[in-house]
Amino acid sequence: MKFKDAEHLLRMAFLFVAGLIVFVLLRNALVPRSFGQYGHYRGDALGEIKARPVAYAGHGTCETCHSDVLEVKDKGKHTHVACESCHGPLAKHADDPTAVQPEKLDTRVLCVRCHEANSAKPKSFPQVVSADHSAGLACNECHKPHTPVIEAEAKATGGKKK
Amino acid sequence: MNLSRRKFLILLPAAALAWESIKAGTPEAAPNYNVSQHWWAMLVDIEKCIGCGSCVRACQKENDVPDGYYRTWIERYRISEVDGVENIQVDSPDGGKNGFKPSNEQGLKEFFVPKMCNHCADSPCTQVCPVGATFASPDGVVLIDQKYCLGCRYCVQACPYGCRFIHPETNTAQKCTLCYHRITQGLTTACCEVCPTAARQLADLKNPKDPIHEYLRTHSVQVLKPHLATGAKLYYNGLDGAVR
């Protein structure tokens, strides 16, 4: 008869354990496996963010195929300007050079982005007022984009701005 | 009692199942890249920035940032003194994407300040997230889990630097990922890649060979809003006191 008295307690205990198990199962089904791997977030998110394809291949990639251009560019003042800074994102071109052709560049737009005179720019940076300097001519009429300093003129004028 | 013994026997396998699913292994970490060996930061040299907007354009192309939203942007500061009081004007047309029109005023102190997520070590934005969708990764990059984000905007408000926005199509919070997909495979970020004057440089503070260490030793470098103690890791060289 003693047992009979305790039965309601056992029932409670049973319900409690069953509830606990349901909770644990549900929680495990709902919380992603990797949650908490590194902290209070889904560890897999790192991998997902990492999986995004790149658009800019990086200058190292261009240089493997265009070593001729690199050689020329490294002699000039644009040596630290990365290829894709001017040519735009070309990872697709690097993957398949014949299928994806880089766009032709309009130097009238391209060069002034960096070189248009602006009093907020560091004084040491070479700047021109394009309207006076080129009078509407494309910059590559006179400058070679990869080696922009015009040798003969630079010697004659000591590289001074006119 | 018989009854509960039977039930107990039914419960056993269920409990075993629950235990199994707790123990189930953690997913494999990515090969080659070891998160514990990096601690990413960025260096911005105000004295070198020419405000060309290359970084803003590159960021938008690399990360498909919608028009009118910016994960990085450039501000132009123009500071004049009127009767001994500093008058600060800041503009950022289209985030500086297409450069800045020359100003005609003379005698101003002028400079460009590129801005983006500071990838704070103790970030307020990650602390307010109710679902664990935004977090600082073990390699020091503040990221957002796009599948977990509810779009509740808490983090957008919590960021003291205004670096987060709600994407108009996905309705989730987005921000600079420090090009996590690039830096984990040995490339630099898109903005650093295209910066013509090296005004921006990616830095790995855990790499003893990184030039950042020498740079930090020899320059007086600042972060934005240091009084907030967010552990910001966007280091500025030549930062004017007027910049907020």
Short mmCIF file of C-alpha atoms in Angstrom, two decimals:
data_model
loop_
_atom_site.label_atom_id
_atom_site.label_comp_id
_atom_site.label_asym_id
_atom_site.label_seq_id
_atom_site.Cartn_x
_atom_site.Cartn_y
_atom_site.Cartn_z
CA MET A 1 0.00 0.00 0.00
CA LYS A 2 2.98 2.18 0.55
CA PHE A 3 3.63 2.15 -3.20
CA LYS A 4 0.15 3.29 -4.05
CA ASP A 5 0.80 6.47 -2.11
CA ALA A 6 3.90 7.25 -4.14
CA GLU A 7 2.34 6.54 -7.49
CA HIS A 8 1.28 10.09 -8.16
CA LEU A 9 4.84 11.18 -7.55
CA LEU A 10 6.13 8.66 -10.05
CA ARG A 11 3.63 9.92 -12.55
CA MET A 12 4.93 13.41 -12.05
CA ALA A 13 8.49 12.20 -12.39
CA PHE A 14 7.60 10.37 -15.57
CA LEU A 15 5.94 13.43 -17.06
CA PHE A 16 8.92 15.51 -16.09
CA VAL A 17 11.43 13.14 -17.69
CA ALA A 18 9.30 12.81 -20.81
CA GLY A 19 9.05 16.59 -21.04
CA LEU A 20 12.78 16.91 -20.62
CA ILE A 21 13.44 14.42 -23.38
CA VAL A 22 11.02 16.15 -25.72
CA PHE A 23 12.79 19.42 -24.95
CA VAL A 24 16.24 18.01 -25.59
CA LEU A 25 15.14 16.35 -28.83
CA LEU A 26 13.38 19.47 -30.07
CA ARG A 27 16.27 21.69 -29.12
CA ASN A 28 18.68 19.46 -30.94
CA ALA A 29 16.50 19.34 -33.99
CA LEU A 30 16.07 23.10 -34.08
CA VAL A 31 19.47 24.40 -33.03
CA PRO A 32 21.93 23.98 -35.89
CA ARG A 33 24.75 21.52 -35.29
CA SER A 34 27.44 24.14 -35.45
CA PHE A 35 25.79 26.60 -33.08
CA GLY A 36 28.23 27.27 -30.28
CA GLN A 37 31.21 25.82 -32.12
CA TYR A 38 33.15 29.06 -31.68
CA GLY A 39 30.73 31.10 -29.62
CA HIS A 40 27.08 32.06 -29.42
CA TYR A 41 26.48 31.76 -33.15
CA ARG A 42 26.35 29.25 -35.97
CA GLY A 43 29.91 28.14 -36.75
CA ASP A 44 28.87 27.16 -40.27
CA ALA A 45 28.14 30.81 -41.00
CA LEU A 46 31.89 31.37 -41.30
CA GLY A 47 32.12 28.81 -44.07
CA GLU A 48 29.08 30.23 -45.85
CA ILE A 49 30.48 33.76 -45.80
CA LYS A 50 33.81 32.39 -46.95
CA ALA A 51 32.23 30.61 -49.91
CA ARG A 52 31.36 33.82 -51.75
CA PRO A 53 33.15 34.07 -55.13
CA VAL A 54 35.67 36.86 -55.56
CA ALA A 55 35.18 39.58 -58.17
CA TYR A 56 38.64 41.13 -57.96
CA ALA A 57 41.25 38.51 -58.74
CA GLY A 58 44.11 40.46 -57.19
CA HIS A 59 47.14 41.84 -58.99
CA GLY A 60 49.11 38.65 -58.34
CA THR A 61 46.74 36.77 -60.63
CA CYS A 62 46.99 39.27 -63.50
CA GLU A 63 50.73 39.18 -63.29
CA THR A 64 50.96 35.44 -63.99
CA CYS A 65 49.68 36.01 -67.56
CA HIS A 66 50.42 39.67 -68.24
CA SER A 67 54.01 39.74 -67.06
CA ASP A 68 54.88 41.95 -70.04
CA VAL A 69 52.52 44.67 -68.84
CA LEU A 70 53.76 44.27 -65.31
CA GLU A 71 57.34 44.73 -66.43
CA VAL A 72 56.42 47.97 -68.16
CA LYS A 73 54.25 49.21 -65.32
CA ASP A 74 56.86 48.52 -62.66
CA LYS A 75 59.19 51.00 -64.33
CA GLY A 76 56.63 53.80 -64.13
CA LYS A 77 54.90 55.85 -61.51
CA HIS A 78 51.85 53.58 -61.53
CA THR A 79 53.82 50.68 -60.14
CA HIS A 80 51.79 50.66 -56.92
CA VAL A 81 48.44 51.06 -58.65
CA ALA A 82 46.88 47.61 -58.95
CA CYS A 83 45.71 46.45 -62.38
CA GLU A 84 42.10 46.14 -61.32
CA SER A 85 42.12 49.61 -59.87
CA CYS A 86 41.91 50.83 -63.46
CA HIS A 87 40.61 47.79 -65.33
CA GLY A 88 37.87 46.91 -62.85
CA PRO A 89 36.97 43.52 -61.39
CA LEU A 90 38.34 40.85 -63.70
CA ALA A 91 38.26 37.56 -61.78
CA LYS A 92 36.00 36.13 -64.50
CA HIS A 93 38.48 37.21 -67.16
CA ALA A 94 41.33 35.62 -65.22
CA ASP A 95 39.40 32.34 -65.09
CA ASP A 96 38.63 32.36 -68.80
CA PRO A 97 40.57 35.08 -70.64
CA THR A 98 39.12 34.53 -74.10
CA ALA A 99 35.46 34.28 -73.07
CA VAL A 100 35.43 37.33 -70.83
CA GLN A 101 37.10 40.36 -72.37
CA PRO A 102 37.88 43.37 -70.20
CA GLU A 103 35.98 46.53 -71.08
CA LYS A 104 37.79 49.20 -73.02
CA LEU A 105 38.65 52.07 -70.73
CA ASP A 106 37.89 55.71 -71.36
CA THR A 107 40.86 57.58 -69.96
CA ARG A 108 38.88 60.82 -69.94
CA VAL A 109 36.84 59.33 -67.10
CA LEU A 110 39.41 57.02 -65.59
CA CYS A 111 42.41 59.23 -65.00
CA VAL A 112 40.61 62.26 -63.57
CA ARG A 113 39.09 60.13 -60.82
CA CYS A 114 42.49 60.05 -59.26
CA HIS A 115 44.26 63.04 -60.76
CA GLU A 116 41.67 65.83 -60.89
CA ALA A 117 42.99 68.66 -58.74
CA ASN A 118 41.23 68.95 -55.39
CA SER A 119 42.40 70.97 -52.43
CA ALA A 120 41.47 68.13 -50.07
CA LYS A 121 44.00 65.81 -51.71
CA PRO A 122 47.45 65.50 -50.20
CA LYS A 123 49.68 68.19 -51.71
CA SER A 124 52.30 65.64 -52.72
CA PHE A 125 49.90 63.80 -55.01
CA PRO A 126 50.28 64.78 -58.72
CA GLN A 127 47.11 66.60 -59.75
CA VAL A 128 45.98 68.48 -62.83
CA VAL A 129 43.00 70.65 -63.66
CA SER A 130 41.90 68.49 -66.56
CA ALA A 131 40.03 71.26 -68.38
CA ASP A 132 43.26 73.30 -68.61
CA HIS A 133 45.64 70.39 -68.84
CA SER A 134 44.18 68.26 -71.61
CA ALA A 135 41.44 70.45 -73.06
CA GLY A 136 39.14 67.53 -73.70
CA LEU A 137 41.76 65.26 -75.22
CA ALA A 138 41.86 61.71 -73.89
CA CYS A 139 44.71 61.40 -71.43
CA ASN A 140 46.25 58.49 -73.31
CA GLU A 141 46.75 60.70 -76.37
CA CYS A 142 49.87 61.86 -74.57
CA HIS A 143 50.38 59.59 -71.55
CA LYS A 144 50.90 55.84 -71.66
CA PRO A 145 48.58 54.52 -68.95
CA HIS A 146 51.06 51.96 -67.68
CA THR A 147 54.03 54.34 -67.68
CA PRO A 148 52.35 57.72 -67.34
CA VAL A 149 55.35 60.04 -67.09
CA ILE A 150 56.14 61.52 -70.49
CA GLU A 151 59.89 61.02 -70.65
CA ALA A 152 60.98 63.75 -73.08
CA GLU A 153 58.77 66.41 -71.56
CA ALA A 154 59.62 65.37 -68.04
CA LYS A 155 63.29 65.88 -68.84
CA ALA A 156 62.73 69.22 -70.54
CA THR A 157 60.51 70.67 -67.84
CA GLY A 158 62.03 68.79 -64.96
CA GLY A 159 58.70 67.01 -64.53
CA LYS A 160 57.02 70.28 -63.57
CA LYS A 161 53.38 70.88 -64.12
CA LYS A 162 52.46 73.32 -66.83
CA MET B 1 4.03 0.29 -10.91
CA ASN B 2 4.00 -2.21 -13.79
CA LEU B 3 2.75 0.54 -15.96
CA SER B 4 5.53 2.93 -15.19
CA ARG B 5 8.22 0.26 -15.62
CA ARG B 6 6.93 -0.32 -19.14
CA LYS B 7 6.92 3.35 -19.80
CA PHE B 8 10.37 3.57 -18.36
CA LEU B 9 11.53 0.98 -20.88
CA ILE B 10 9.96 3.01 -23.65
CA LEU B 11 11.70 6.09 -22.39
CA LEU B 12 15.16 4.50 -22.41
CA PRO B 13 15.72 4.41 -26.18
CA ALA B 14 14.24 7.89 -26.46
CA ALA B 15 16.70 9.16 -23.89
CA ALA B 16 19.54 7.40 -25.71
CA LEU B 17 18.47 9.12 -28.94
CA ALA B 18 18.48 12.51 -27.24
CA TRP B 19 21.94 11.89 -25.84
CA GLU B 20 23.23 10.82 -29.24
CA SER B 21 22.03 13.99 -30.86
CA ILE B 22 23.73 16.03 -28.17
CA LYS B 23 27.02 14.24 -28.66
CA ALA B 24 26.95 14.38 -32.47
CA GLY B 25 30.25 15.74 -33.72
CA THR B 26 30.95 19.38 -34.54
CA PRO B 27 31.32 20.18 -38.25
CA GLU B 28 34.74 20.17 -39.79
CA ALA B 29 36.63 23.43 -39.85
CA ALA B 30 37.76 24.73 -43.24
CA PRO B 31 41.08 23.28 -44.40
CA ASN B 32 44.22 25.41 -44.87
CA TYR B 33 42.87 28.43 -43.07
CA ASN B 34 43.25 28.35 -39.31
CA VAL B 35 40.99 30.88 -37.61
CA SER B 36 43.05 30.85 -34.45
CA GLN B 37 46.15 32.10 -36.22
CA HIS B 38 44.78 35.44 -37.41
CA TRP B 39 43.53 38.64 -35.88
CA TRP B 40 42.47 41.01 -38.61
CA ALA B 41 42.59 44.78 -38.52
CA MET B 42 42.93 47.62 -40.97
CA LEU B 43 45.16 50.62 -41.20
CA VAL B 44 43.96 53.85 -42.79
CA ASP B 45 46.45 56.58 -43.59
CA ILE B 46 44.54 59.85 -43.89
CA GLU B 47 47.62 61.58 -45.22
CA LYS B 48 47.62 59.30 -48.26
CA CYS B 49 43.91 59.24 -49.12
CA ILE B 50 43.12 61.09 -52.36
CA GLY B 51 39.34 60.57 -52.15
CA CYS B 52 39.18 58.84 -55.55
CA GLY B 53 36.39 56.52 -54.41
CA SER B 54 38.05 53.41 -55.84
CA CYS B 55 37.45 51.56 -52.57
CA VAL B 56 33.76 52.41 -52.51
CA ARG B 57 33.25 51.22 -56.07
CA ALA B 58 35.30 48.08 -55.54
CA CYS B 59 33.39 47.23 -52.37
CA GLN B 60 30.06 47.59 -54.13
CA LYS B 61 31.16 45.36 -56.99
CA GLU B 62 32.86 42.76 -54.84
CA ASN B 63 29.99 42.42 -52.39
CA ASP B 64 26.94 43.31 -54.51
CA VAL B 65 26.10 46.24 -52.26
CA PRO B 66 22.88 47.85 -53.53
CA ASP B 67 22.98 51.40 -54.86
CA GLY B 68 22.65 54.02 -52.18
CA TYR B 69 24.00 51.72 -49.47
CA TYR B 70 27.63 51.60 -48.44
CA ARG B 71 29.78 49.14 -46.56
CA THR B 72 32.61 51.61 -46.88
CA TRP B 73 32.43 55.27 -47.74
CA ILE B 74 34.60 58.36 -47.80
CA GLU B 75 33.88 61.58 -45.95
CA ARG B 76 35.44 64.89 -46.84
CA TYR B 77 36.12 67.18 -43.91
CA ARG B 78 36.46 70.91 -44.46
CA ILE B 79 37.37 72.82 -41.36
CA SER B 80 37.48 76.60 -41.12
CA GLU B 81 37.81 78.86 -38.16
CA VAL B 82 35.17 81.51 -37.69
CA ASP B 83 35.91 83.87 -34.76
CA GLY B 84 38.05 81.24 -33.11
CA VAL B 85 35.33 78.62 -33.32
CA GLU B 86 35.94 75.57 -35.46
CA ASN B 87 33.39 75.23 -38.23
CA ILE B 88 33.34 71.66 -39.50
CA GLN B 89 31.65 70.70 -42.74
CA VAL B 90 31.43 67.07 -43.77
CA ASP B 91 30.17 65.78 -47.08
CA SER B 92 30.07 62.41 -48.75
CA PRO B 93 28.23 62.60 -52.09
CA ASP B 94 27.22 59.05 -53.04
CA GLY B 95 29.56 57.80 -50.35
CA GLY B 96 32.43 59.38 -52.27
CA LYS B 97 31.94 56.74 -54.97
CA ASN B 98 32.57 59.15 -57.81
CA GLY B 99 35.11 61.34 -56.10
CA PHE B 100 34.54 64.86 -54.81
CA LYS B 101 33.97 68.11 -56.63
CA PRO B 102 36.83 70.51 -55.95
CA SER B 103 35.84 73.16 -53.45
CA ASN B 104 36.43 76.79 -54.26
CA GLU B 105 36.91 78.05 -50.76
CA GLN B 106 40.45 78.87 -49.79
CA GLY B 107 42.32 78.49 -46.57
CA LEU B 108 40.39 75.54 -45.22
CA LYS B 109 41.85 72.50 -43.59
CA GLU B 110 40.67 69.71 -45.83
CA PHE B 111 41.13 65.97 -45.87
CA PHE B 112 39.37 62.70 -46.67
CA VAL B 113 38.40 60.08 -44.12
CA PRO B 114 37.56 56.61 -45.44
CA LYS B 115 35.17 54.84 -43.10
CA MET B 116 33.85 51.35 -42.65
CA CYS B 117 33.16 48.77 -39.95
CA ASN B 118 35.78 49.02 -37.20
CA HIS B 119 35.61 45.28 -36.51
CA CYS B 120 35.56 46.02 -32.80
CA ALA B 121 36.85 43.36 -30.45
CA ASP B 122 34.16 44.27 -27.87
CA SER B 123 31.45 45.35 -30.19
CA PRO B 124 28.14 46.72 -28.99
CA CYS B 125 26.46 45.47 -32.16
CA THR B 126 27.13 41.81 -31.44
CA GLN B 127 26.01 42.16 -27.85
CA VAL B 128 22.51 43.35 -28.70
CA CYS B 129 21.67 40.62 -31.22
CA PRO B 130 18.81 38.57 -29.78
CA VAL B 131 19.42 35.48 -31.90
CA GLY B 132 23.19 35.17 -32.21
CA ALA B 133 23.16 36.21 -35.86
CA THR B 134 26.00 38.69 -35.58
CA PHE B 135 29.23 37.88 -33.88
CA ALA B 136 32.96 38.49 -33.81
CA SER B 137 34.69 35.55 -35.46
CA PRO B 138 37.68 33.91 -33.77
CA ASP B 139 39.93 35.80 -36.19
CA GLY B 140 38.54 39.17 -35.20
CA VAL B 141 36.04 39.94 -37.96
CA VAL B 142 32.53 41.07 -37.06
CA LEU B 143 30.17 39.14 -39.32
CA ILE B 144 26.46 38.56 -39.86
CA ASP B 145 24.85 35.18 -40.38
CA GLN B 146 22.44 36.05 -43.19
CA LYS B 147 20.36 32.92 -42.54
CA TYR B 148 19.89 33.74 -38.88
CA CYS B 149 19.33 37.47 -39.01
CA LEU B 150 15.76 38.51 -38.29
CA GLY B 151 16.22 42.06 -39.50
CA CYS B 152 15.24 43.49 -36.10
CA ARG B 153 17.62 46.46 -36.54
CA TYR B 154 18.97 46.42 -32.98
CA CYS B 155 22.53 46.18 -34.26
CA VAL B 156 21.99 48.98 -36.77
CA GLN B 157 21.17 51.25 -33.86
CA ALA B 158 23.87 49.88 -31.60
CA CYS B 159 26.77 50.53 -33.97
CA PRO B 160 28.37 53.81 -32.87
CA TYR B 161 29.99 54.22 -36.27
CA GLY B 162 26.88 53.83 -38.43
CA CYS B 163 28.32 50.96 -40.38
CA ARG B 164 25.28 48.72 -40.67
CA PHE B 165 22.22 48.89 -42.87
CA ILE B 166 19.19 46.79 -43.69
CA HIS B 167 19.44 45.33 -47.16
CA PRO B 168 16.34 46.43 -49.09
CA GLU B 169 15.75 43.02 -50.65
CA THR B 170 16.80 40.47 -48.07
CA ASN B 171 15.64 42.64 -45.14
CA THR B 172 18.60 41.47 -43.13
CA ALA B 173 21.35 43.54 -41.60
CA GLN B 174 24.48 43.86 -43.70
CA LYS B 175 27.87 45.41 -43.24
CA CYS B 176 31.52 45.14 -44.18
CA THR B 177 32.75 41.55 -43.87
CA LEU B 178 36.36 42.66 -44.24
CA CYS B 179 36.02 40.64 -47.45
CA TYR B 180 36.09 37.49 -45.36
CA HIS B 181 35.84 35.40 -48.52
CA ARG B 182 39.06 37.02 -49.79
CA ILE B 183 41.24 37.29 -46.70
CA THR B 184 40.66 33.64 -45.82
CA GLN B 185 42.23 32.64 -49.12
CA GLY B 186 45.24 34.89 -48.92
CA LEU B 187 43.93 37.85 -50.90
CA THR B 188 43.58 41.32 -49.49
CA THR B 189 40.21 43.07 -49.27
CA ALA B 190 38.74 44.58 -52.44
CA CYS B 191 39.14 48.11 -51.08
CA CYS B 192 42.79 47.57 -50.21
CA GLU B 193 43.40 45.86 -53.53
CA VAL B 194 42.35 48.88 -55.55
CA CYS B 195 43.60 51.65 -53.27
CA PRO B 196 46.17 53.42 -55.47
CA THR B 197 48.12 55.07 -52.67
CA ALA B 198 48.03 52.29 -50.05
CA ALA B 199 45.99 54.56 -47.81
CA ARG B 200 44.20 51.41 -46.71
CA GLN B 201 46.07 48.35 -45.66
CA LEU B 202 44.81 45.07 -44.33
CA ALA B 203 46.75 43.96 -41.27
CA ASP B 204 47.01 40.70 -39.40
CA LEU B 205 47.92 41.48 -35.82
CA LYS B 206 48.73 37.85 -35.04
CA ASN B 207 51.30 37.64 -37.81
CA PRO B 208 54.63 38.76 -36.34
CA LYS B 209 55.95 39.53 -39.82
CA ASP B 210 53.13 41.93 -40.68
CA PRO B 211 54.47 45.48 -41.24
CA ILE B 212 51.64 46.76 -39.03
CA HIS B 213 53.71 46.14 -35.91
CA GLU B 214 56.54 48.36 -37.08
CA TYR B 215 53.99 50.92 -38.22
CA LEU B 216 52.18 51.03 -34.89
CA ARG B 217 55.51 51.45 -33.11
CA THR B 218 56.61 54.38 -35.20
CA HIS B 219 53.35 56.27 -35.74
CA SER B 220 50.83 57.72 -33.37
CA VAL B 221 47.78 55.89 -34.51
CA GLN B 222 44.22 56.47 -33.32
CA VAL B 223 40.84 54.82 -33.50
CA LEU B 224 37.46 56.52 -33.81
CA LYS B 225 35.55 57.18 -30.56
CA PRO B 226 38.13 55.58 -28.27
CA HIS B 227 36.11 56.65 -25.22
CA LEU B 228 33.49 54.04 -26.11
CA ALA B 229 36.07 51.30 -25.53
CA THR B 230 34.69 49.17 -28.32
CA GLY B 231 38.10 47.73 -29.11
CA ALA B 232 37.97 49.22 -32.61
CA LYS B 233 40.54 47.76 -34.98
CA LEU B 234 40.37 50.35 -37.76
CA TYR B 235 43.54 52.27 -37.03
CA TYR B 236 43.87 55.79 -38.41
CA ASN B 237 47.12 57.58 -38.99
CA GLY B 238 46.96 61.37 -39.09
CA LEU B 239 43.43 61.53 -37.72
CA ASP B 240 42.25 65.05 -36.98
CA GLY B 241 40.54 65.69 -33.66
CA ALA B 242 37.48 66.96 -35.49
CA VAL B 243 36.66 63.55 -36.96
CA ARG B 244 33.78 61.72 -35.31
#
